Amino acid sequence: MASAAEQLARNLSFSTFSKAKALQQRIWFTLGALLVYRLGTFIPVPGIDPDAFRATFEQSQQGIIGMFNMFAGGAVERMAIFALNLIPYITASIVVQVVSTASPRLEALKKEGESGRRKMNQYTRYLTVLFCAIQAYGIAVGLEGSQGVVLNPGWFFRISTVVTLVGGTMFLMWLGEQITARGVGNGISLIIFAGIVANLPGTIAQTLELARTGAIPAFAGLGMIVLALVVIGVIVFFERAQRRLLIQYPKRQVGNKIFQGDTSHLPLKLNTSGVIPVIFGSSLLLLPATIASFAAQGNAPAWLTTVTALLGRGQPLYLALFAFFIIFFAFFYTAIVFNPSETADNLKRSGGFIPGIRPGERTAQHIDYVLTRITVVGAVYLTVVALIPEVMFSQLAVSQFIGGTSLLIMVTVTLDTITQIQSHLVAQQYEGLLKKSRLGGGKRR
């Protein structure tokens, strides 16, 4: 049987939304913040010749730079103040989370509640500044090596570029936190989502133009559209898939009456980690590869050119590392967000148990066993969705925006945001029902 929350979610209507003033304010705040982000992608870094940089960018946009430009919402091709986007922040978050599993001090901080979380966030910000500075300096040096891109090369340009790009990333990090706290959805994911969606119309037009001019076969263009629709359907199916564990509650005696025990389900998502493994994997690949790609435009050493080539889009090393990172972070992030032992303890305290499994440690082992098996399926699904279209599109030299990674981010973020909106509406409807019941009780008295 459906729960009360599920029944309320089915009965949601436009009238319910129109009455949810707080939700409307959250949505308007989110849209306003994303508009600010989009405006920032058009403000260029000072000291650069836009025409010369555009020519340099067009030479490498099909490689790793094209993928970075996708996450940055087109800011890279304009060398805007948000060109680094949130990639350094995501990379810093990965490092802090990985280190916290091996450091007893950081592990203790995670258990201190709100104060510990603030300290962890502070460490993440410090590391973000460090990664930003390294990446921005590498980009500045690479731009100086490109003929005619920098108007006045030198230390002043390098310092100003580092300050500008670091400041842009820190502002986006703050903006993402504000969206999460005062808006709807996860701010970091929504900023990346907005960048991809903003470039989607141009990408579709580019693909159709390639098919029209014969640069790619007409059937290949049609096949890509069909493949994109199939991938979207697969993503929706797997993101909604759950493995439900039956939970039984014992009979209860109240006075002389004995009430039948209730049953419920413990839902385990097939892909507990969501789109995080794909974003994390892309970020770790983009951090060093972007510096190498920009630097390779100038008088770069031979080994740097080799690294850039090996990490190019569709290359075996790039695909192998991407697949490894996706699988690793699928298990790693699932272990962070879901604790089988804690879930088993909560069931034991509430009197619930899984039929045939002893409460306590055996229940935790059973939940962990089931979770591990479905995480394998979820990790394989993420890897296939992210890499198969990547291989096909790279062979046809089609833009990165319609690849599996971008489709996965767009669909997953959309589903998560819709779920949060529904949760706000359900809470609104609950409050309305409670007010009606209180008023009805007052009238009867």
PDB file of N, CA, C and O in Angstrom, residues 4-17 19-20 23 421-437:
ATOM      1  N   ALA A   4       1.138   7.616   3.159  1.00  0.00           N
ATOM      2  CA  ALA A   4       0.361   8.860   3.118  1.00  0.00           C
ATOM      3  C   ALA A   4       1.075   9.928   2.296  1.00  0.00           C
ATOM      4  O   ALA A   4       0.447  10.698   1.563  1.00  0.00           O
ATOM      5  N   ALA A   5       2.409   9.967   2.412  1.00  0.00           N
ATOM      6  CA  ALA A   5       3.170  10.951   1.644  1.00  0.00           C
ATOM      7  C   ALA A   5       3.047  10.696   0.147  1.00  0.00           C
ATOM      8  O   ALA A   5       2.918  11.625  -0.653  1.00  0.00           O
ATOM      9  N   GLU A   6       3.083   9.412  -0.260  1.00  0.00           N
ATOM     10  CA  GLU A   6       2.947   9.083  -1.676  1.00  0.00           C
ATOM     11  C   GLU A   6       1.562   9.444  -2.190  1.00  0.00           C
ATOM     12  O   GLU A   6       1.404   9.927  -3.318  1.00  0.00           O
ATOM     13  N   GLN A   7       0.534   9.201  -1.374  1.00  0.00           N
ATOM     14  CA  GLN A   7      -0.823   9.556  -1.786  1.00  0.00           C
ATOM     15  C   GLN A   7      -0.977  11.063  -1.927  1.00  0.00           C
ATOM     16  O   GLN A   7      -1.611  11.559  -2.860  1.00  0.00           O
ATOM     17  N   LEU A   8      -0.373  11.811  -1.008  1.00  0.00           N
ATOM     18  CA  LEU A   8      -0.431  13.258  -1.122  1.00  0.00           C
ATOM     19  C   LEU A   8       0.294  13.744  -2.367  1.00  0.00           C
ATOM     20  O   LEU A   8      -0.151  14.669  -3.051  1.00  0.00           O
ATOM     21  N   ALA A   9       1.441  13.128  -2.676  1.00  0.00           N
ATOM     22  CA  ALA A   9       2.210  13.531  -3.850  1.00  0.00           C
ATOM     23  C   ALA A   9       1.410  13.326  -5.131  1.00  0.00           C
ATOM     24  O   ALA A   9       1.501  14.111  -6.072  1.00  0.00           O
ATOM     25  N   ARG A  10       0.591  12.262  -5.178  1.00  0.00           N
ATOM     26  CA  ARG A  10      -0.218  12.011  -6.372  1.00  0.00           C
ATOM     27  C   ARG A  10      -1.338  13.057  -6.504  1.00  0.00           C
ATOM     28  O   ARG A  10      -1.797  13.337  -7.605  1.00  0.00           O
ATOM     29  N   ASN A  11      -1.788  13.585  -5.386  1.00  0.00           N
ATOM     30  CA  ASN A  11      -2.915  14.514  -5.403  1.00  0.00           C
ATOM     31  C   ASN A  11      -2.496  15.978  -5.530  1.00  0.00           C
ATOM     32  O   ASN A  11      -3.331  16.865  -5.435  1.00  0.00           O
ATOM     33  N   LEU A  12      -1.192  16.220  -5.721  1.00  0.00           N
ATOM     34  CA  LEU A  12      -0.736  17.590  -5.835  1.00  0.00           C
ATOM     35  C   LEU A  12      -1.288  18.229  -7.106  1.00  0.00           C
ATOM     36  O   LEU A  12      -1.375  17.595  -8.149  1.00  0.00           O
ATOM     37  N   SER A  13      -1.639  19.500  -7.046  1.00  0.00           N
ATOM     38  CA  SER A  13      -2.213  20.192  -8.191  1.00  0.00           C
ATOM     39  C   SER A  13      -1.620  21.583  -8.281  1.00  0.00           C
ATOM     40  O   SER A  13      -0.842  22.016  -7.427  1.00  0.00           O
ATOM     41  N   PHE A  14      -2.019  22.291  -9.340  1.00  0.00           N
ATOM     42  CA  PHE A  14      -1.527  23.651  -9.519  1.00  0.00           C
ATOM     43  C   PHE A  14      -2.004  24.567  -8.406  1.00  0.00           C
ATOM     44  O   PHE A  14      -1.304  25.496  -8.004  1.00  0.00           O
ATOM     45  N   SER A  15      -3.217  24.300  -7.888  1.00  0.00           N
ATOM     46  CA  SER A  15      -3.735  25.127  -6.799  1.00  0.00           C
ATOM     47  C   SER A  15      -2.861  24.993  -5.559  1.00  0.00           C
ATOM     48  O   SER A  15      -2.645  25.966  -4.825  1.00  0.00           O
ATOM     49  N   THR A  16      -2.357  23.784  -5.318  1.00  0.00           N
ATOM     50  CA  THR A  16      -1.455  23.581  -4.182  1.00  0.00           C
ATOM     51  C   THR A  16      -0.181  24.403  -4.372  1.00  0.00           C
ATOM     52  O   THR A  16       0.315  25.029  -3.435  1.00  0.00           O
ATOM     53  N   PHE A  17       0.349  24.401  -5.602  1.00  0.00           N
ATOM     54  CA  PHE A  17       1.560  25.170  -5.876  1.00  0.00           C
ATOM     55  C   PHE A  17       1.313  26.668  -5.726  1.00  0.00           C
ATOM     56  O   PHE A  17       2.162  27.404  -5.217  1.00  0.00           O
ATOM     57  N   LYS A  19      -0.583  28.143  -3.744  1.00  0.00           N
ATOM     58  CA  LYS A  19      -0.688  28.528  -2.338  1.00  0.00           C
ATOM     59  C   LYS A  19       0.651  28.436  -1.607  1.00  0.00           C
ATOM     60  O   LYS A  19       0.784  28.956  -0.498  1.00  0.00           O
ATOM     61  N   ALA A  20       1.617  27.762  -2.216  1.00  0.00           N
ATOM     62  CA  ALA A  20       2.916  27.566  -1.561  1.00  0.00           C
ATOM     63  C   ALA A  20       3.803  28.783  -1.822  1.00  0.00           C
ATOM     64  O   ALA A  20       4.682  28.773  -2.701  1.00  0.00           O
ATOM     65  N   LEU A  23       7.616  28.219  -1.285  1.00  0.00           N
ATOM     66  CA  LEU A  23       8.238  27.476  -2.368  1.00  0.00           C
ATOM     67  C   LEU A  23       8.453  28.379  -3.580  1.00  0.00           C
ATOM     68  O   LEU A  23       9.497  28.301  -4.249  1.00  0.00           O
ATOM     69  N   ILE A 421      10.881  19.743  -4.998  1.00  0.00           N
ATOM     70  CA  ILE A 421       9.686  20.577  -5.139  1.00  0.00           C
ATOM     71  C   ILE A 421       8.456  19.828  -4.629  1.00  0.00           C
ATOM     72  O   ILE A 421       7.605  20.383  -3.919  1.00  0.00           O
ATOM     73  N   GLN A 422       8.345  18.546  -4.985  1.00  0.00           N
ATOM     74  CA  GLN A 422       7.229  17.738  -4.500  1.00  0.00           C
ATOM     75  C   GLN A 422       7.251  17.622  -2.985  1.00  0.00           C
ATOM     76  O   GLN A 422       6.191  17.656  -2.335  1.00  0.00           O
ATOM     77  N   SER A 423       8.444  17.503  -2.402  1.00  0.00           N
ATOM     78  CA  SER A 423       8.543  17.413  -0.936  1.00  0.00           C
ATOM     79  C   SER A 423       8.040  18.694  -0.278  1.00  0.00           C
ATOM     80  O   SER A 423       7.333  18.644   0.732  1.00  0.00           O
ATOM     81  N   HIS A 424       8.389  19.844  -0.869  1.00  0.00           N
ATOM     82  CA  HIS A 424       7.896  21.116  -0.330  1.00  0.00           C
ATOM     83  C   HIS A 424       6.369  21.197  -0.444  1.00  0.00           C
ATOM     84  O   HIS A 424       5.693  21.660   0.480  1.00  0.00           O
ATOM     85  N   LEU A 425       5.822  20.731  -1.564  1.00  0.00           N
ATOM     86  CA  LEU A 425       4.371  20.776  -1.753  1.00  0.00           C
ATOM     87  C   LEU A 425       3.655  19.828  -0.800  1.00  0.00           C
ATOM     88  O   LEU A 425       2.578  20.141  -0.284  1.00  0.00           O
ATOM     89  N   VAL A 426       4.240  18.634  -0.582  1.00  0.00           N
ATOM     90  CA  VAL A 426       3.650  17.694   0.376  1.00  0.00           C
ATOM     91  C   VAL A 426       3.637  18.297   1.775  1.00  0.00           C
ATOM     92  O   VAL A 426       2.644  18.195   2.503  1.00  0.00           O
ATOM     93  N   ALA A 427       4.758  18.944   2.151  1.00  0.00           N
ATOM     94  CA  ALA A 427       4.805  19.597   3.469  1.00  0.00           C
ATOM     95  C   ALA A 427       3.759  20.697   3.570  1.00  0.00           C
ATOM     96  O   ALA A 427       3.106  20.855   4.607  1.00  0.00           O
ATOM     97  N   GLN A 428       3.571  21.435   2.469  1.00  0.00           N
ATOM     98  CA  GLN A 428       2.557  22.488   2.452  1.00  0.00           C
ATOM     99  C   GLN A 428       1.163  21.902   2.642  1.00  0.00           C
ATOM    100  O   GLN A 428       0.336  22.433   3.379  1.00  0.00           O
ATOM    101  N   GLN A 429       0.906  20.758   1.969  1.00  0.00           N
ATOM    102  CA  GLN A 429      -0.416  20.143   2.080  1.00  0.00           C
ATOM    103  C   GLN A 429      -0.640  19.569   3.471  1.00  0.00           C
ATOM    104  O   GLN A 429      -1.752  19.630   4.008  1.00  0.00           O
ATOM    105  N   TYR A 430       0.385  19.018   4.067  1.00  0.00           N
ATOM    106  CA  TYR A 430       0.281  18.519   5.441  1.00  0.00           C
ATOM    107  C   TYR A 430      -0.092  19.656   6.397  1.00  0.00           C
ATOM    108  O   TYR A 430      -0.940  19.495   7.281  1.00  0.00           O
ATOM    109  N   GLU A 431       0.581  20.809   6.222  1.00  0.00           N
ATOM    110  CA  GLU A 431       0.276  21.949   7.091  1.00  0.00           C
ATOM    111  C   GLU A 431      -1.169  22.400   6.925  1.00  0.00           C
ATOM    112  O   GLU A 431      -1.852  22.744   7.902  1.00  0.00           O
ATOM    113  N   GLY A 432      -1.649  22.371   5.669  1.00  0.00           N
ATOM    114  CA  GLY A 432      -3.042  22.744   5.431  1.00  0.00           C
ATOM    115  C   GLY A 432      -4.015  21.789   6.105  1.00  0.00           C
ATOM    116  O   GLY A 432      -5.017  22.213   6.702  1.00  0.00           O
ATOM    117  N   LEU A 433      -3.721  20.485   6.039  1.00  0.00           N
ATOM    118  CA  LEU A 433      -4.595  19.494   6.681  1.00  0.00           C
ATOM    119  C   LEU A 433      -4.584  19.646   8.198  1.00  0.00           C
ATOM    120  O   LEU A 433      -5.621  19.504   8.852  1.00  0.00           O
ATOM    121  N   LEU A 434      -3.396  19.943   8.755  1.00  0.00           N
ATOM    122  CA  LEU A 434      -3.318  20.117  10.206  1.00  0.00           C
ATOM    123  C   LEU A 434      -4.118  21.337  10.661  1.00  0.00           C
ATOM    124  O   LEU A 434      -4.816  21.300  11.682  1.00  0.00           O
ATOM    125  N   LYS A 435      -4.041  22.433   9.879  1.00  0.00           N
ATOM    126  CA  LYS A 435      -4.811  23.633  10.230  1.00  0.00           C
ATOM    127  C   LYS A 435      -6.306  23.351  10.185  1.00  0.00           C
ATOM    128  O   LYS A 435      -7.066  23.787  11.050  1.00  0.00           O
ATOM    129  N   LYS A 436      -6.748  22.601   9.155  1.00  0.00           N
ATOM    130  CA  LYS A 436      -8.168  22.277   9.037  1.00  0.00           C
ATOM    131  C   LYS A 436      -8.635  21.423  10.209  1.00  0.00           C
ATOM    132  O   LYS A 436      -9.723  21.616  10.753  1.00  0.00           O
ATOM    133  N   SER A 437      -7.798  20.446  10.593  1.00  0.00           N
ATOM    134  CA  SER A 437      -8.192  19.568  11.706  1.00  0.00           C
ATOM    135  C   SER A 437      -8.276  20.343  13.016  1.00  0.00           C
ATOM    136  O   SER A 437      -9.170  20.104  13.830  1.00  0.00           O
TER     137      SER A 437
END
